[in-house]
Coordinates of C-alpha atoms in Angstrom, one line a residue:
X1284 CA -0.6 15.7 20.5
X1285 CA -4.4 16.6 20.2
X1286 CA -7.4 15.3 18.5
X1287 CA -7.4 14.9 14.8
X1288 CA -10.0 14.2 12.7
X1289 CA -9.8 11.8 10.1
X1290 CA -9.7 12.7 6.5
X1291 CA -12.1 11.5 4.1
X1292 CA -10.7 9.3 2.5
X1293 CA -9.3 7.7 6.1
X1294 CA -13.4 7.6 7.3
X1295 CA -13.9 5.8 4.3
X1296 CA -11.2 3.1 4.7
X1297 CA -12.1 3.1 8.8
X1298 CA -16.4 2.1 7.6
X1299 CA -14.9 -0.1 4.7
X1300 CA -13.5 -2.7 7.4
X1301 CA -15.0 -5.9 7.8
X1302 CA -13.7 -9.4 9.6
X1303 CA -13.0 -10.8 6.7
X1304 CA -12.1 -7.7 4.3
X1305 CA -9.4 -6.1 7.1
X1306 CA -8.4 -2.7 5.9
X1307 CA -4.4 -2.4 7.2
X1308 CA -1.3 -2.6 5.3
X1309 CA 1.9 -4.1 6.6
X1310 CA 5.7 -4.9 5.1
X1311 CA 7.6 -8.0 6.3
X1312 CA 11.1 -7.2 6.7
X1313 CA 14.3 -9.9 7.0
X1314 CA 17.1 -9.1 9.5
X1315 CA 20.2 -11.1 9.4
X1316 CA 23.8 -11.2 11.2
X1317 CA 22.0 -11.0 14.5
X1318 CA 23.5 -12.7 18.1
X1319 CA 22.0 -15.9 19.5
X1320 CA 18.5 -14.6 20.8
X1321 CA 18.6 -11.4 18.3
X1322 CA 14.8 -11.6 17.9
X1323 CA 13.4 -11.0 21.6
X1324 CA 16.1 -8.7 21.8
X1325 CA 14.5 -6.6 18.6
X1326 CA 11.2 -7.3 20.5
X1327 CA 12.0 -5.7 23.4
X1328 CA 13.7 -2.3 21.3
X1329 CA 10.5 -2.5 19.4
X1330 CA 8.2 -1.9 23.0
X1331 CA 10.7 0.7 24.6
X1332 CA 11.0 3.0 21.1
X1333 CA 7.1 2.6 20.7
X1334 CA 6.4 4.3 24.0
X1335 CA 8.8 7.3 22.5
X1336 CA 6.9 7.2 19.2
X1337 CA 3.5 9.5 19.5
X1338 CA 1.9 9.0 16.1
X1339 CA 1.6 4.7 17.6
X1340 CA -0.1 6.0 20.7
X1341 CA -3.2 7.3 18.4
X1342 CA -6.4 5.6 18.6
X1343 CA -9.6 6.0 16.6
X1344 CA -13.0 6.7 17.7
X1345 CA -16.3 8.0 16.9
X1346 CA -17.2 11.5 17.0
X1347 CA -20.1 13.2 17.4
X1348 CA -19.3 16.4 15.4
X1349 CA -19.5 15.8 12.1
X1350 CA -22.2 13.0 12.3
X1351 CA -21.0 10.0 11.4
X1352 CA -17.1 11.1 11.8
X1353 CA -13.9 9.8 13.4
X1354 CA -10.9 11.4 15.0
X1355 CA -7.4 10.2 16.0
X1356 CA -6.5 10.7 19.4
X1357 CA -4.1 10.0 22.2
X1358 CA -4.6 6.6 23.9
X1359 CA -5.0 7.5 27.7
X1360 CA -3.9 3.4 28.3
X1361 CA -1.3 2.4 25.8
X1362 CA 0.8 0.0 26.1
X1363 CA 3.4 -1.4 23.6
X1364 CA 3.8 -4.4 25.2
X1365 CA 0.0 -4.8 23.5
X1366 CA 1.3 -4.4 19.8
X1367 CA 5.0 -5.4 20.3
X1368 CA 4.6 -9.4 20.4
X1369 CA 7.1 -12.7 20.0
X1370 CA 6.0 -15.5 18.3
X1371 CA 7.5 -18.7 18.6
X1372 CA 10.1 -20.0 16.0
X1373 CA 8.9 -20.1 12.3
X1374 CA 10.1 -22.2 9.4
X1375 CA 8.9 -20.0 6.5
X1376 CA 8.4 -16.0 7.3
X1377 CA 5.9 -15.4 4.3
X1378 CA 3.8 -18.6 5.6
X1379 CA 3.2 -16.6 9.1
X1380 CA 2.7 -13.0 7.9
X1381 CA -0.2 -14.4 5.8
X1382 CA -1.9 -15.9 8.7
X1383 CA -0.8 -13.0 10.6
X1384 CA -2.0 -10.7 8.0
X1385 CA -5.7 -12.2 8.1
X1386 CA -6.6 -10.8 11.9
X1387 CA -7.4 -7.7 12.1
X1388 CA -6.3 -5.1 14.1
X1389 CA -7.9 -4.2 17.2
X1390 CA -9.9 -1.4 16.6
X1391 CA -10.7 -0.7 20.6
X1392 CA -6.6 0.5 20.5
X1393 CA -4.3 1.8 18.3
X1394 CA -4.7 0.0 15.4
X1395 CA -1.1 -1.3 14.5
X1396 CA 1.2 -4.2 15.2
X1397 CA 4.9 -5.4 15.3
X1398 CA 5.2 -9.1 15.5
X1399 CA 8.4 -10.4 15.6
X1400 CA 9.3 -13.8 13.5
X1401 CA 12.4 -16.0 15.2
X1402 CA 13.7 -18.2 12.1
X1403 CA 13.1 -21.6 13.1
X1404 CA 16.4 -22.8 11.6
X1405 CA 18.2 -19.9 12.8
X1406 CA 17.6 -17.7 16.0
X1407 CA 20.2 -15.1 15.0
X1408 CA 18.3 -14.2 11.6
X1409 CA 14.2 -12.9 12.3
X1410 CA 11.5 -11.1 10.5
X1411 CA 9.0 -8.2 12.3
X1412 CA 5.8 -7.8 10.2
X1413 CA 4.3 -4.5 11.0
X1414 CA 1.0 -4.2 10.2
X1415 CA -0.8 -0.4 10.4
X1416 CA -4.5 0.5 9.9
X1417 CA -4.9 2.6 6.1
X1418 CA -6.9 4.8 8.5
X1419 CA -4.0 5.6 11.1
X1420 CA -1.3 6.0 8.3
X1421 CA -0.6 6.3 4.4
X1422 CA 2.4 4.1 3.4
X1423 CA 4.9 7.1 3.8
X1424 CA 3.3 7.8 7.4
X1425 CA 3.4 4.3 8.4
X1426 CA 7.7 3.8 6.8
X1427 CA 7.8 7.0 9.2
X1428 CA 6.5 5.7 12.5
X1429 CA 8.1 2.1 11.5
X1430 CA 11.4 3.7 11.1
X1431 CA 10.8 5.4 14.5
X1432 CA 11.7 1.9 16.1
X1433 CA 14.9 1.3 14.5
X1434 CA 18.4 2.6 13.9
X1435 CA 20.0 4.9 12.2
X1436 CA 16.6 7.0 11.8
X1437 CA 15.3 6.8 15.5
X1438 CA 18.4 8.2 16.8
X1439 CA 20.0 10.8 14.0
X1440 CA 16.4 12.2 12.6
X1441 CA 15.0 13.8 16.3
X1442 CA 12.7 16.2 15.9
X1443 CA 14.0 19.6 16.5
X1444 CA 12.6 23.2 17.3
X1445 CA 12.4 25.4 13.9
X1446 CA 14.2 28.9 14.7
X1447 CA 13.1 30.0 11.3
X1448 CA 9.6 31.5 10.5
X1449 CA 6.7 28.6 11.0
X1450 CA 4.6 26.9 8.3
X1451 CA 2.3 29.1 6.3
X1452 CA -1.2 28.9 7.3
X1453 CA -3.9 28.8 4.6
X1454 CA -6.3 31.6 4.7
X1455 CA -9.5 30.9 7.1
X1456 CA -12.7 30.2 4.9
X1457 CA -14.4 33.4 5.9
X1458 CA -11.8 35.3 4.1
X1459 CA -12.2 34.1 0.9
X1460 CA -14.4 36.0 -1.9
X1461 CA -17.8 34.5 -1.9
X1462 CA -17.5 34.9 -5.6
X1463 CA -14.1 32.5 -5.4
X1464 CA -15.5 30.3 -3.3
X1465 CA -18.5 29.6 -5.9
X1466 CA -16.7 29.1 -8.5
X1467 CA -14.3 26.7 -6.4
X1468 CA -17.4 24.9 -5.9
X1469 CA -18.9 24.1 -9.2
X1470 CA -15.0 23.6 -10.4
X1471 CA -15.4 20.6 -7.5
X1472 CA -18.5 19.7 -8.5
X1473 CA -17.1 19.6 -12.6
X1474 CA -14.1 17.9 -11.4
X1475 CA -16.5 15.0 -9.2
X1476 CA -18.8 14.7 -12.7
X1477 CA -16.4 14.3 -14.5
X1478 CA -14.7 11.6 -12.5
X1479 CA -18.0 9.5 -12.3
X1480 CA -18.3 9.7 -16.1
X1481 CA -14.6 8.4 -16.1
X1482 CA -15.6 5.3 -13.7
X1483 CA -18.8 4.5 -15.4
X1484 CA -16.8 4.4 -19.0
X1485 CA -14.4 1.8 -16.8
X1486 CA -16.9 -0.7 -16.6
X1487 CA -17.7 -0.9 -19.9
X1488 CA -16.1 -3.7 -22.1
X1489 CA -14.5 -5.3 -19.2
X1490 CA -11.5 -7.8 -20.0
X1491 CA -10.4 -9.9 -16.7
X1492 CA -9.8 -13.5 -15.1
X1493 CA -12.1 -15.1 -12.7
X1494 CA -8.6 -16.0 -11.1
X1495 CA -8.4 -12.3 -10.3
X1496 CA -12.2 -12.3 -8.4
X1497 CA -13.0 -14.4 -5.2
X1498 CA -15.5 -14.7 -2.6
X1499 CA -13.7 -12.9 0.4
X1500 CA -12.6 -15.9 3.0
X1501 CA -10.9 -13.1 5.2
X1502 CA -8.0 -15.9 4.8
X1503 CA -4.1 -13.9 3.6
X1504 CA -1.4 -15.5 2.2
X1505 CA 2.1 -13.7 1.1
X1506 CA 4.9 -14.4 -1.0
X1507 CA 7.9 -12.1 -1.5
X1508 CA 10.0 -11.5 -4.7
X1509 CA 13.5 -9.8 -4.8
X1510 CA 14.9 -8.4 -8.3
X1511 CA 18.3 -6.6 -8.9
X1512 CA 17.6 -3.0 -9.4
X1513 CA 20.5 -2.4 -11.9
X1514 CA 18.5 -5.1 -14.2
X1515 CA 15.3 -2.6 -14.1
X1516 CA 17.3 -0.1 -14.7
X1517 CA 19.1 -1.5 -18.1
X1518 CA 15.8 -2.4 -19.5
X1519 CA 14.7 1.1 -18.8
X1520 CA 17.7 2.8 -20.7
X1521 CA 17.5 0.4 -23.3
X1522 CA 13.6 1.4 -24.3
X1523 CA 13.0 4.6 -22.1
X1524 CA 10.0 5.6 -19.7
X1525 CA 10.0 4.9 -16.0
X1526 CA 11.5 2.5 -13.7
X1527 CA 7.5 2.2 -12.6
X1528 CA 7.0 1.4 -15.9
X1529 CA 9.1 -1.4 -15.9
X1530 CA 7.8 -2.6 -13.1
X1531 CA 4.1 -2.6 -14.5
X1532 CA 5.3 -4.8 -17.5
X1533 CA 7.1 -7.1 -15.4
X1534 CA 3.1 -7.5 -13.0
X1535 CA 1.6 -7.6 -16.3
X1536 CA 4.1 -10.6 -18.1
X1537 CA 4.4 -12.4 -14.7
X1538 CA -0.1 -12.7 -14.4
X1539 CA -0.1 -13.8 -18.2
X1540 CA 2.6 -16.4 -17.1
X1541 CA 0.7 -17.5 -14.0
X1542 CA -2.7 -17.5 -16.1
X1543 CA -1.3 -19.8 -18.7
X1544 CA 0.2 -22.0 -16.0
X1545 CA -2.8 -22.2 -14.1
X1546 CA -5.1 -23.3 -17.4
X1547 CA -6.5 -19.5 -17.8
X1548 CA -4.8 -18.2 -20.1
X1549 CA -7.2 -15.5 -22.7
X1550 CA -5.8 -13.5 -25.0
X1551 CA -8.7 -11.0 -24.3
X1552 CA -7.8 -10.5 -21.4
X1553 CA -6.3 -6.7 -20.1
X1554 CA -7.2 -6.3 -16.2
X1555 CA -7.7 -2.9 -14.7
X1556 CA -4.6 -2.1 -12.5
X1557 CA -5.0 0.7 -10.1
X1558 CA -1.9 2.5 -9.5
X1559 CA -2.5 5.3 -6.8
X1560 CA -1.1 8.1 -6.9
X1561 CA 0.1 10.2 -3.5
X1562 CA -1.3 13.9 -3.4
X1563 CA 0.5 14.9 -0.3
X1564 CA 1.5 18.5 0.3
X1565 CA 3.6 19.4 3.2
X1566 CA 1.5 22.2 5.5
X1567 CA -1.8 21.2 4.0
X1568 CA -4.4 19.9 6.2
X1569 CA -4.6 16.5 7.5
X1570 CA -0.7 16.0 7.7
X1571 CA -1.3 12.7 8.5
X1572 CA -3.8 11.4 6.6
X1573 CA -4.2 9.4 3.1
X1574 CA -4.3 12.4 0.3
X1575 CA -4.5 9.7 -2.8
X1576 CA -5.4 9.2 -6.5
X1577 CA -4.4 7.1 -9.1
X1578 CA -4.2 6.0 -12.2
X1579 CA -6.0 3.4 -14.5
X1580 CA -4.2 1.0 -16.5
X1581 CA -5.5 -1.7 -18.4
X1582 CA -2.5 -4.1 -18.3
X1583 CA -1.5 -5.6 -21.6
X1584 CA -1.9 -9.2 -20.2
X1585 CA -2.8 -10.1 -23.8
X1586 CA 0.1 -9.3 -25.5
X1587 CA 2.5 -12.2 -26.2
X1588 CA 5.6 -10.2 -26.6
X1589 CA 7.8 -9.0 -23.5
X1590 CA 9.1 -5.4 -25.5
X1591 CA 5.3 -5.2 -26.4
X1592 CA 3.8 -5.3 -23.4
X1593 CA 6.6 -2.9 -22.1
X1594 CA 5.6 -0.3 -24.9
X1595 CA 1.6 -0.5 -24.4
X1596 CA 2.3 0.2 -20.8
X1597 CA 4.3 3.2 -21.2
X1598 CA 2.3 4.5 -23.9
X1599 CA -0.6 4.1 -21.5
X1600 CA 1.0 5.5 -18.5
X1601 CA 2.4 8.7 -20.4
X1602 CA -1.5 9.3 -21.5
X1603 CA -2.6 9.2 -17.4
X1604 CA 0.5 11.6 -16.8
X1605 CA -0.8 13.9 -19.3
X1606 CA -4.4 14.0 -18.5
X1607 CA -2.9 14.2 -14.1
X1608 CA -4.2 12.5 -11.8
X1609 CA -7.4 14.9 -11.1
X1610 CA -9.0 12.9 -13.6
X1611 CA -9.9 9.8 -14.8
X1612 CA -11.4 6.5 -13.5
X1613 CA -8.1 6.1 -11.9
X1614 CA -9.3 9.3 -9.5
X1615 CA -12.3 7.7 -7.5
X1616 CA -10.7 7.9 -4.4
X1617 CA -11.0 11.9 -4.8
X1618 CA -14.6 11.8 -4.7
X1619 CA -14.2 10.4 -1.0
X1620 CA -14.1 14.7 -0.7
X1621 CA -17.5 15.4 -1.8
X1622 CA -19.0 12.4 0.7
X1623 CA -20.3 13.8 4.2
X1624 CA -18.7 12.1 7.0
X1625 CA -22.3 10.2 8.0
X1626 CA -22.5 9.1 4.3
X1627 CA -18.8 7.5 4.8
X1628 CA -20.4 5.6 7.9
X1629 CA -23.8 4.1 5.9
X1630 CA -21.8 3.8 2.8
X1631 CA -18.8 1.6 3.6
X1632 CA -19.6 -1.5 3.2
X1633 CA -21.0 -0.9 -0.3
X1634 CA -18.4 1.1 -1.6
X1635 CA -16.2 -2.1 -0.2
X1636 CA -18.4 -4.4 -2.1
X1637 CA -18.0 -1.9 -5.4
X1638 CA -14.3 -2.0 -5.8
X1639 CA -14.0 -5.0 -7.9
X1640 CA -16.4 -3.3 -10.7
X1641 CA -13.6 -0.8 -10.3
X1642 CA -10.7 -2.3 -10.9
X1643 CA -9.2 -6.0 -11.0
X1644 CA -5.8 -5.2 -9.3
X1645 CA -4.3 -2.8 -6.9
X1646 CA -0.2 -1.9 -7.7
X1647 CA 1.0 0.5 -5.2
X1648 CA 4.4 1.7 -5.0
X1649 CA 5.9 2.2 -1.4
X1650 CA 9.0 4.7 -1.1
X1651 CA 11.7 3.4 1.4
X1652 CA 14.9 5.6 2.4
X1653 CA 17.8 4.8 0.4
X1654 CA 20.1 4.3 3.5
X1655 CA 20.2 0.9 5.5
X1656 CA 17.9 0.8 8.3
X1657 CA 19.3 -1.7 11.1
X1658 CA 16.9 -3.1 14.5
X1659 CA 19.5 -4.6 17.4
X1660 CA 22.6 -3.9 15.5
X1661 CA 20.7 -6.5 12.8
X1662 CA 20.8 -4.8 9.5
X1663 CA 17.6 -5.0 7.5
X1664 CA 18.5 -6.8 4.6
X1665 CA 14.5 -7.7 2.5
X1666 CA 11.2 -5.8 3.3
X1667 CA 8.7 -6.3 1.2
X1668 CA 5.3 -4.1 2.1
X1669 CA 2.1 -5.7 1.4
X1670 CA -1.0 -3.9 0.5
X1671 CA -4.7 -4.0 1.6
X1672 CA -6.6 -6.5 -0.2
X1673 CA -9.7 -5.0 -1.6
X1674 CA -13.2 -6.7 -1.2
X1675 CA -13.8 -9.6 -4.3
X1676 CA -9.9 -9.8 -5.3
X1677 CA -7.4 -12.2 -5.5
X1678 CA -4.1 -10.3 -5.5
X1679 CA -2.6 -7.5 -4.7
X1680 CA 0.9 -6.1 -5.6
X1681 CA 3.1 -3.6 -3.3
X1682 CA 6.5 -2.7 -4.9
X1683 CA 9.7 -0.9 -3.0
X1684 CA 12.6 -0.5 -4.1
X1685 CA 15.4 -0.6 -1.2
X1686 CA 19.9 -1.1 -1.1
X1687 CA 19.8 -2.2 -5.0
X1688 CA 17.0 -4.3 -5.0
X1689 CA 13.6 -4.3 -6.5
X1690 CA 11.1 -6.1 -3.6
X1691 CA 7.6 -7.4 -4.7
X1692 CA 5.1 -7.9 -1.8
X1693 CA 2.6 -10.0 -3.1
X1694 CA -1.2 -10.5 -0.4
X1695 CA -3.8 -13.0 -1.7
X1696 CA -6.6 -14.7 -0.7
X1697 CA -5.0 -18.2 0.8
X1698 CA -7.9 -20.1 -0.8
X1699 CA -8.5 -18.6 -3.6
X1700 CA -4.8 -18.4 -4.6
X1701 CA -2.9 -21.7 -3.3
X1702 CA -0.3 -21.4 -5.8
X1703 CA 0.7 -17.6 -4.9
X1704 CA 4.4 -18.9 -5.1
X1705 CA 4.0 -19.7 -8.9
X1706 CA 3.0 -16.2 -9.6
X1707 CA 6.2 -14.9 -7.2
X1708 CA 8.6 -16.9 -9.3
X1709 CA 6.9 -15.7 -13.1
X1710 CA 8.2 -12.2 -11.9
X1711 CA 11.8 -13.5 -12.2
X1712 CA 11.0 -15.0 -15.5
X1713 CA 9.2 -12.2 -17.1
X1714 CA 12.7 -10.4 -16.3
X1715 CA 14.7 -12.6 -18.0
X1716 CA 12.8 -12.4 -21.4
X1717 CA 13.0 -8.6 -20.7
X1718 CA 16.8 -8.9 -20.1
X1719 CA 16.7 -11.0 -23.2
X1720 CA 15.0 -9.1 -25.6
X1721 CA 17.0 -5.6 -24.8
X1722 CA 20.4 -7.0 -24.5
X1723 CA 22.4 -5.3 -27.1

């Protein structure tokens, strides 16, 4: 495995870092019906499948061609037994991954961890929080080289030599009409314009809580929420669209709930939600690097009525689906393309600073495989992934949905949300009035 320079929109989330804004993602998964001593025994599978997994070997470092760039690389020194680590015994697995989740990762070595939670109560039941850098993996790359540690995956999906023809090769630059290649430009240049325009008309008339905006502490704290699937499902054949969309009703009744109960309540206010969007294409370049967009959706937090809100979201979300997600506010992360590398290194800490003007709330949706996934002989029974919190916000929402449940990762700010566990139990009772109100 050689050299690979990062993408753009990696180099931009690799300058974005700060100690106190830390740029990884992570998912905090439960594993029960373990043996006395189940958790050292999953750390120590965890270290010996690491050293047999090559995408957790990569490091990142500075390049000098592009100026200003960054390249993923083989570590010449690594050593699981640096990321693979045992704490002691824990009364409440959400309570450590949010301490967990404030450090950030070492950015001298490969910049991901595995750190295993005994239960306190319990040493046959434990947690492992994995935490990966947004610049070393996307959420699918990062399920991927997670699910390279445990069973069934690690030992039925080996990678095996194609015998049929290999992956088509997109045509070198020099053999493209110069005639093509200008008006590929300007269509690029249209396409960034256009995108800007979008952004700027985003900021206008904004409509959001000071709950949702805080001074960045660098502090985390993380609460979990598990839903039955076949409830989602109901209310989404009962009044149609998406199970996403469901899901988008359910963040926004569940923030109007925790508003209200926390004395800021406004029926003004509709927060921006940004929903990204993958734009992965298997044999493009940069196989292993974030290819996002996203959508903009201004979350119906004002609307009293649970079927209400349900409707304004879907309305809303069919209108991002028709216009794609090449467009719109929702696309800024696609003008990370037009941004030399050099301009990704000066620029980072601004565009950090900028993404609250952007939006109030990142909802990101992380596919899991369908099949159990089991560490030990433990199956895992909960994982909830938990997104990057951006610079100036309070929350952030990661959904999955994995064996028949729907599971809600929610990262905060630990001081300026204490009462994260109020807005993790509103998403059970925004699901109820939906249940409710579509029950025929």
């Amino acid at each position: 495995m050689g050299t690979d320079p990062l993408a753009p929109l990696d180099l931009a989330f690799w300058n974005m870092e700060s100690a106190r804004h830390p740029m990884h993602m992570g998912a905090l998964g439960v594993f029960a019906e373990g043996a006395p001593g189940a958790a050292r025994h999953a750390a120590e599978l965890l270290a010996t499948r690491a050293a047999a997994v090559p995408g957790l070997r990569m490091r990142i470092r500075d390049v000098t061609v592009p100026l200003g760039g960054a390249a993923r690389e083989p570590s010449a020194h690594f050593d699981p037994a640096e990321h693979v680590r045992l704490s002691d015994p824990v009364s409440d697995f959400h309570s450590a991954a949010g301490h967990a989740m404030s450090r950030p990762l070492d950015r001298t070595k490969p910049p991901w961890e595995a750190l295993v939670l005994p239960a306190a109560e319990d040493d046959s039941c434990f947690a492992v929080l994995f935490k990966f850098h947004h610049a070393l993996a996307d959420g699918m790359r990062a399920l991927t080289l997670a699910a390279g540690m445990m069973d069934p995956i690690a030992t039925e999906e080996r990678p095996h030599r194609a015998t049929g023809p290999g992956p088509r090769r997109a045509p070198a630059a020099g053999a493209t009409p110069l005639a093509e290649r200008l008006r590929g430009a300007a269509a690029e240049l249209t396409r960034a314009l256009d995108i800007g325009a979008a952004v700027a008309r985003a900021t206008w008339d904004v409509r959001s809580s000071p709950a949702l905006t805080s001074r960045p502490t660098g502090t985390r704290r993380t609460a979990g929420v598990l839903l039955d699937l076949d409830d989602v499902h109901r209310i989404r054949k009962t009044v149609g669209g998406t199970v996403n969309d469901v899901v988008l009703a359910l963040v926004a009744g569940a923030l109007r709930r925790w508003l209200d109960g926390r004395g800021d309540g406004d029926d003004r206010v509709r927060p921006r939600a940004l929903v990204p969007v993958s734009r992965r294409r298997s044999g493009t370049g940069h196989p292993h690097g974030n290819r996002l967009s996203g959508y903009l959706l201004r979350l119906p937090v004002d609307e009293g009525d649970p079927l209400a809100r349900l409707r304004a979201v879907r309305t809303a979300m069919d209108r991002n689906k028709e216009a794609g997600p090449q467009r719109g506010a929702g696309a800024v992360a696609l003008l990370a393309d037009h941004l030399p590398a050099l301009g990704h290194r000066v620029s980072g800490p601004v565009v950090a600073q900028a993404a609250r003007l952007l939006f109030d709330i990142l909802v990101t949706s992380v596919p899991l495989p369908s099949l159990g996934l089991r560490l030990g002989g433990c199956p895992l029974t909960e994982v909830y992934p938990l997104a990057p919190l951006a610079h100036g916000q309070s929350v952030a929402v990661a959904v999955s949905t994995y064996r028949g449940g729907v599971h809600i990762g929610l990262v905060a700010d630990a001081l300026a949300v204490p009462d994260l566990d109020a807005l993790a139990d509103d998403f059970g009772a925004e699901l109820s009035a939906l249940r409710q109100a579509t029950a025929v």
